[in-house]
Amino acid sequence: MGAPEESVVHGSTASPGKLPSVDRLLRQDAVRPLVSEHGHSFVVGEARALLDELRGRAFAGDLPADALTDAALGAALAGRCARRLAPGMRAVLNLTGTVIHTNLGRALLAEPALQHLLAMMAGPNNLEYDLASGRRGDRDALVETLLTELTGAEAATVVNNNAAAVLLTIAALARGREVIVSRGELVEIGGAFRMPDVMESAGARLVEVGTTNRTHAHDYERAIGERTALLMKVHTSNYAVHGFTASVDEATLAGIAHARGLPLASDLGSGALVDLTRYGLPHEPMPQERLAAGCDVVTFSGDKLLGGPQAGLIVGTRAAIDRIRRFPMKRALRMSKLPLAALEATLRLYLRPERLARDLPTLRLLTRPAQAIRAMAENLAPQLAAAVAPRFTVTVVELSSQIGSGSLPVERLPSAGLALAPAAGGRRGTGAALDELARALRALPVPVIGRVAEDRFVLDLRCLEDAGAFVSQLGALRAALG
Ligand SMILES: *Cc1c(COP(=O)(O)O)cnc(C)c1O
């Protein structure tokens, strides 16, 4: 970055003895407003920390004398207070090309969900209070009707996330007994969520059937025994097996399970509540399809394709959902009122599917036409080029975005963006130059997150709806690159 690698010290250095006491520092004119704004104890703590840091530098002989003027000390303390109070969770620009990016917070909430969340959290609400009867209510009731309407399920319940939904479903339906799963579906989702481990945590015994690439109906039939409690399908959301493969579909498996009086559960992971092909996107399995095929329970995430807050949605038959809801672990995994408010408002958007591609940011971003993204890239290219010249050159490139969060791993969405390459004859190697650029972009007031691909730094503009948010930072980028 542009900051000098070592600060060049003109003039004298300060000796430790020249540092003011905390009391004297706090009495300075420049510091008194800080105390009245933040209170004494916070500013004293920061003043002590600042003086400790300066003392260390003074002992090391690298504290310029002018760092100890009233103005410099006041500014240093104000800066320190501001940094301590700045939130660690910050808005970033996701230019990675992955729309539902787990590390960047997954789905963006729709405006009505944000409004409802804010309005409901500002005061008391009827979270568990039935306004019709004046009695205690059930928090699930706020979304159960919407979920049953949208999926055709008899009943629905919600928990903290889909990992919790899977854990609770297995524990409630199969604790102390066996769950049959195909070897081709023993997925790891990331973040240490592995199906075999989840089974163990839920207190159920996993019975694996079939092979990695092929599992047949008779594999399940043979594995069913005295101790079997549940058959389970897991959507292999983050990988695809091609070639000589076979798996048993839900309808067939439901027939096998029900003939033996057993329930069938299906973990969809992402799970789309609308048919994505209607918006020109690849088809993603829908909970309603799985229920229609005979699954007793279907679990899916709130903050993947659904486009809402973190949540685990469990839909299914009244009998299965009742068992799940009554299982004591449910209380520990229940949803908080914050995401619940956002979830209800998000689900209501689905009542008007014609508006969904406008109203739901996830779908809006996924359906953004490639030519609109390209037009934005062409518009931004000269401005970015001016900011990074002469260190980097900028070209408009065709890209393919991905949905992310494990959905449709092999499906790519045509997109466009900007590729930055280190100029020939630069003072550093390509890798170092790209690292420096990535760091400079991350250090912007609204950090810009891109990716390195083939010796270039790539910014996919699919998720940049407001070009101004990017352009307004180009001055700072220019300064950082020096
Ligand atoms: C993402 C995913 C999960 C976990 O869902 P979270 O909402 O992240 O807890 C579980 N199963 C599958 C198949 C998934 O894709």
mmCIF file of N, CA and C in Angstrom, residues 71-120:
data_model
loop_
_atom_site.group_PDB
_atom_site.id
_atom_site.type_symbol
_atom_site.label_atom_id
_atom_site.label_comp_id
_atom_site.label_asym_id
_atom_site.label_seq_id
_atom_site.Cartn_x
_atom_site.Cartn_y
_atom_site.Cartn_z
ATOM 1 N N ALA A 71 -2.358 18.888 20.263
ATOM 2 C CA ALA A 71 -3.218 18.568 19.112
ATOM 3 C C ALA A 71 -3.018 17.117 18.676
ATOM 4 N N ALA A 72 -1.751 16.671 18.624
ATOM 5 C CA ALA A 72 -1.480 15.302 18.164
ATOM 6 C C ALA A 72 -2.030 14.283 19.159
ATOM 7 N N LEU A 73 -1.872 14.544 20.448
ATOM 8 C CA LEU A 73 -2.384 13.607 21.461
ATOM 9 C C LEU A 73 -3.908 13.566 21.428
ATOM 10 N N GLY A 74 -4.517 14.750 21.277
ATOM 11 C CA GLY A 74 -5.987 14.808 21.216
ATOM 12 C C GLY A 74 -6.503 14.018 20.031
ATOM 13 N N ALA A 75 -5.852 14.186 18.873
ATOM 14 C CA ALA A 75 -6.299 13.484 17.666
ATOM 15 C C ALA A 75 -6.078 11.983 17.815
ATOM 16 N N ALA A 76 -4.943 11.601 18.414
ATOM 17 C CA ALA A 76 -4.658 10.164 18.575
ATOM 18 C C ALA A 76 -5.693 9.523 19.498
ATOM 19 N N LEU A 77 -6.056 10.253 20.568
ATOM 20 C CA LEU A 77 -7.028 9.687 21.511
ATOM 21 C C LEU A 77 -8.410 9.610 20.871
ATOM 22 N N ALA A 78 -8.784 10.654 20.126
ATOM 23 C CA ALA A 78 -10.094 10.636 19.461
ATOM 24 C C ALA A 78 -10.157 9.484 18.468
ATOM 25 N N GLY A 79 -9.074 9.279 17.723
ATOM 26 C CA GLY A 79 -9.026 8.187 16.748
ATOM 27 C C GLY A 79 -9.168 6.845 17.431
ATOM 28 N N ARG A 80 -8.481 6.704 18.551
ATOM 29 C CA ARG A 80 -8.538 5.456 19.306
ATOM 30 C C ARG A 80 -9.937 5.162 19.820
ATOM 31 N N CYS A 81 -10.596 6.194 20.355
ATOM 32 C CA CYS A 81 -11.969 6.023 20.858
ATOM 33 C C CYS A 81 -12.887 5.608 19.713
ATOM 34 N N ALA A 82 -12.742 6.280 18.569
ATOM 35 C CA ALA A 82 -13.616 5.975 17.435
ATOM 36 C C ALA A 82 -13.406 4.536 16.974
ATOM 37 N N ARG A 83 -12.138 4.099 16.939
ATOM 38 C CA ARG A 83 -11.880 2.725 16.477
ATOM 39 C C ARG A 83 -12.449 1.699 17.447
ATOM 40 N N ARG A 84 -12.320 1.984 18.748
ATOM 41 C CA ARG A 84 -12.860 1.037 19.740
ATOM 42 C C ARG A 84 -14.371 0.908 19.637
ATOM 43 N N LEU A 85 -15.032 2.012 19.251
ATOM 44 C CA LEU A 85 -16.491 1.997 19.210
ATOM 45 C C LEU A 85 -17.041 1.531 17.861
ATOM 46 N N ALA A 86 -16.171 1.415 16.860
ATOM 47 C CA ALA A 86 -16.648 0.986 15.540
ATOM 48 C C ALA A 86 -16.966 -0.500 15.582
ATOM 49 N N PRO A 87 -18.119 -0.903 15.047
ATOM 50 C CA PRO A 87 -18.482 -2.319 15.077
ATOM 51 C C PRO A 87 -17.494 -3.174 14.290
ATOM 52 N N GLY A 88 -17.298 -4.392 14.761
ATOM 53 C CA GLY A 88 -16.431 -5.327 14.037
ATOM 54 C C GLY A 88 -17.143 -5.937 12.839
ATOM 55 N N MET A 89 -18.463 -6.059 12.909
ATOM 56 C CA MET A 89 -19.218 -6.562 11.768
ATOM 57 C C MET A 89 -19.478 -5.390 10.836
ATOM 58 N N ARG A 90 -18.971 -5.486 9.615
ATOM 59 C CA ARG A 90 -19.049 -4.343 8.714
ATOM 60 C C ARG A 90 -19.661 -4.718 7.381
ATOM 61 N N ALA A 91 -20.277 -3.731 6.760
ATOM 62 C CA ALA A 91 -20.801 -3.941 5.415
ATOM 63 C C ALA A 91 -19.632 -4.098 4.455
ATOM 64 N N VAL A 92 -19.744 -5.020 3.513
ATOM 65 C CA VAL A 92 -18.720 -5.185 2.481
ATOM 66 C C VAL A 92 -19.415 -5.235 1.123
ATOM 67 N N LEU A 93 -18.648 -5.084 0.063
ATOM 68 C CA LEU A 93 -19.185 -5.303 -1.287
ATOM 69 C C LEU A 93 -18.764 -6.700 -1.721
ATOM 70 N N ASN A 94 -19.758 -7.526 -1.992
ATOM 71 C CA ASN A 94 -19.478 -8.893 -2.409
ATOM 72 C C ASN A 94 -19.323 -8.948 -3.922
ATOM 73 N N LEU A 95 -18.071 -8.886 -4.375
ATOM 74 C CA LEU A 95 -17.807 -8.976 -5.811
ATOM 75 C C LEU A 95 -17.102 -10.296 -6.121
ATOM 76 N N THR A 96 -17.407 -11.298 -5.320
ATOM 77 C CA THR A 96 -16.779 -12.616 -5.497
ATOM 78 C C THR A 96 -17.417 -13.398 -6.632
ATOM 79 N N GLY A 97 -18.644 -13.054 -6.997
ATOM 80 C CA GLY A 97 -19.353 -13.843 -8.001
ATOM 81 C C GLY A 97 -20.184 -14.956 -7.394
ATOM 82 N N THR A 98 -20.088 -15.147 -6.081
ATOM 83 C CA THR A 98 -20.927 -16.127 -5.390
ATOM 84 C C THR A 98 -22.043 -15.351 -4.702
ATOM 85 N N VAL A 99 -23.253 -15.577 -5.149
ATOM 86 C CA VAL A 99 -24.360 -14.727 -4.692
ATOM 87 C C VAL A 99 -24.711 -15.012 -3.227
ATOM 88 N N ILE A 100 -24.895 -16.287 -2.895
ATOM 89 C CA ILE A 100 -25.218 -16.626 -1.499
ATOM 90 C C ILE A 100 -23.911 -17.095 -0.863
ATOM 91 N N HIS A 101 -23.162 -16.155 -0.326
ATOM 92 C CA HIS A 101 -21.811 -16.432 0.147
ATOM 93 C C HIS A 101 -21.849 -16.597 1.668
ATOM 94 N N THR A 102 -21.573 -17.815 2.128
ATOM 95 C CA THR A 102 -21.698 -18.088 3.560
ATOM 96 C C THR A 102 -20.783 -17.193 4.390
ATOM 97 N N ASN A 103 -19.559 -16.958 3.909
ATOM 98 C CA ASN A 103 -18.625 -16.146 4.699
ATOM 99 C C ASN A 103 -19.006 -14.676 4.697
ATOM 100 N N LEU A 104 -19.846 -14.278 3.737
ATOM 101 C CA LEU A 104 -20.249 -12.873 3.653
ATOM 102 C C LEU A 104 -21.715 -12.699 4.062
ATOM 103 N N GLY A 105 -22.208 -13.649 4.852
ATOM 104 C CA GLY A 105 -23.533 -13.451 5.455
ATOM 105 C C GLY A 105 -24.708 -14.007 4.692
ATOM 106 N N ARG A 106 -24.463 -14.784 3.637
ATOM 107 C CA ARG A 106 -25.549 -15.411 2.852
ATOM 108 C C ARG A 106 -26.575 -14.409 2.350
ATOM 109 N N ALA A 107 -27.848 -14.810 2.391
ATOM 110 C CA ALA A 107 -28.898 -14.009 1.731
ATOM 111 C C ALA A 107 -29.001 -12.608 2.334
ATOM 112 N N LEU A 108 -29.283 -11.636 1.472
ATOM 113 C CA LEU A 108 -29.546 -10.271 1.925
ATOM 114 C C LEU A 108 -31.042 -10.189 2.214
ATOM 115 N N LEU A 109 -31.397 -9.503 3.273
ATOM 116 C CA LEU A 109 -32.822 -9.413 3.592
ATOM 117 C C LEU A 109 -33.516 -8.418 2.673
ATOM 118 N N ALA A 110 -34.750 -8.739 2.348
ATOM 119 C CA ALA A 110 -35.575 -7.834 1.541
ATOM 120 C C ALA A 110 -35.987 -6.640 2.402
ATOM 121 N N GLU A 111 -36.285 -5.539 1.739
ATOM 122 C CA GLU A 111 -36.670 -4.318 2.429
ATOM 123 C C GLU A 111 -37.839 -4.545 3.418
ATOM 124 N N PRO A 112 -38.909 -5.218 3.018
ATOM 125 C CA PRO A 112 -40.008 -5.419 3.974
ATOM 126 C C PRO A 112 -39.573 -6.232 5.200
ATOM 127 N N ALA A 113 -38.628 -7.152 5.004
ATOM 128 C CA ALA A 113 -38.136 -7.944 6.136
ATOM 129 C C ALA A 113 -37.331 -7.058 7.077
ATOM 130 N N LEU A 114 -36.523 -6.170 6.508
ATOM 131 C CA LEU A 114 -35.736 -5.254 7.339
ATOM 132 C C LEU A 114 -36.660 -4.328 8.129
ATOM 133 N N GLN A 115 -37.664 -3.803 7.444
ATOM 134 C CA GLN A 115 -38.604 -2.877 8.094
ATOM 135 C C GLN A 115 -39.345 -3.569 9.232
ATOM 136 N N HIS A 116 -39.802 -4.790 8.958
ATOM 137 C CA HIS A 116 -40.576 -5.516 9.965
ATOM 138 C C HIS A 116 -39.698 -5.866 11.159
ATOM 139 N N LEU A 117 -38.475 -6.286 10.868
ATOM 140 C CA LEU A 117 -37.521 -6.620 11.921
ATOM 141 C C LEU A 117 -37.315 -5.420 12.844
ATOM 142 N N LEU A 118 -37.077 -4.275 12.234
ATOM 143 C CA LEU A 118 -36.811 -3.061 13.005
ATOM 144 C C LEU A 118 -38.035 -2.667 13.838
ATOM 145 N N ALA A 119 -39.192 -2.701 13.190
ATOM 146 C CA ALA A 119 -40.412 -2.277 13.879
ATOM 147 C C ALA A 119 -40.736 -3.217 15.040
ATOM 148 N N MET A 120 -40.552 -4.523 14.836
ATOM 149 C CA MET A 120 -40.909 -5.495 15.881
ATOM 150 C C MET A 120 -39.914 -5.500 17.039
#
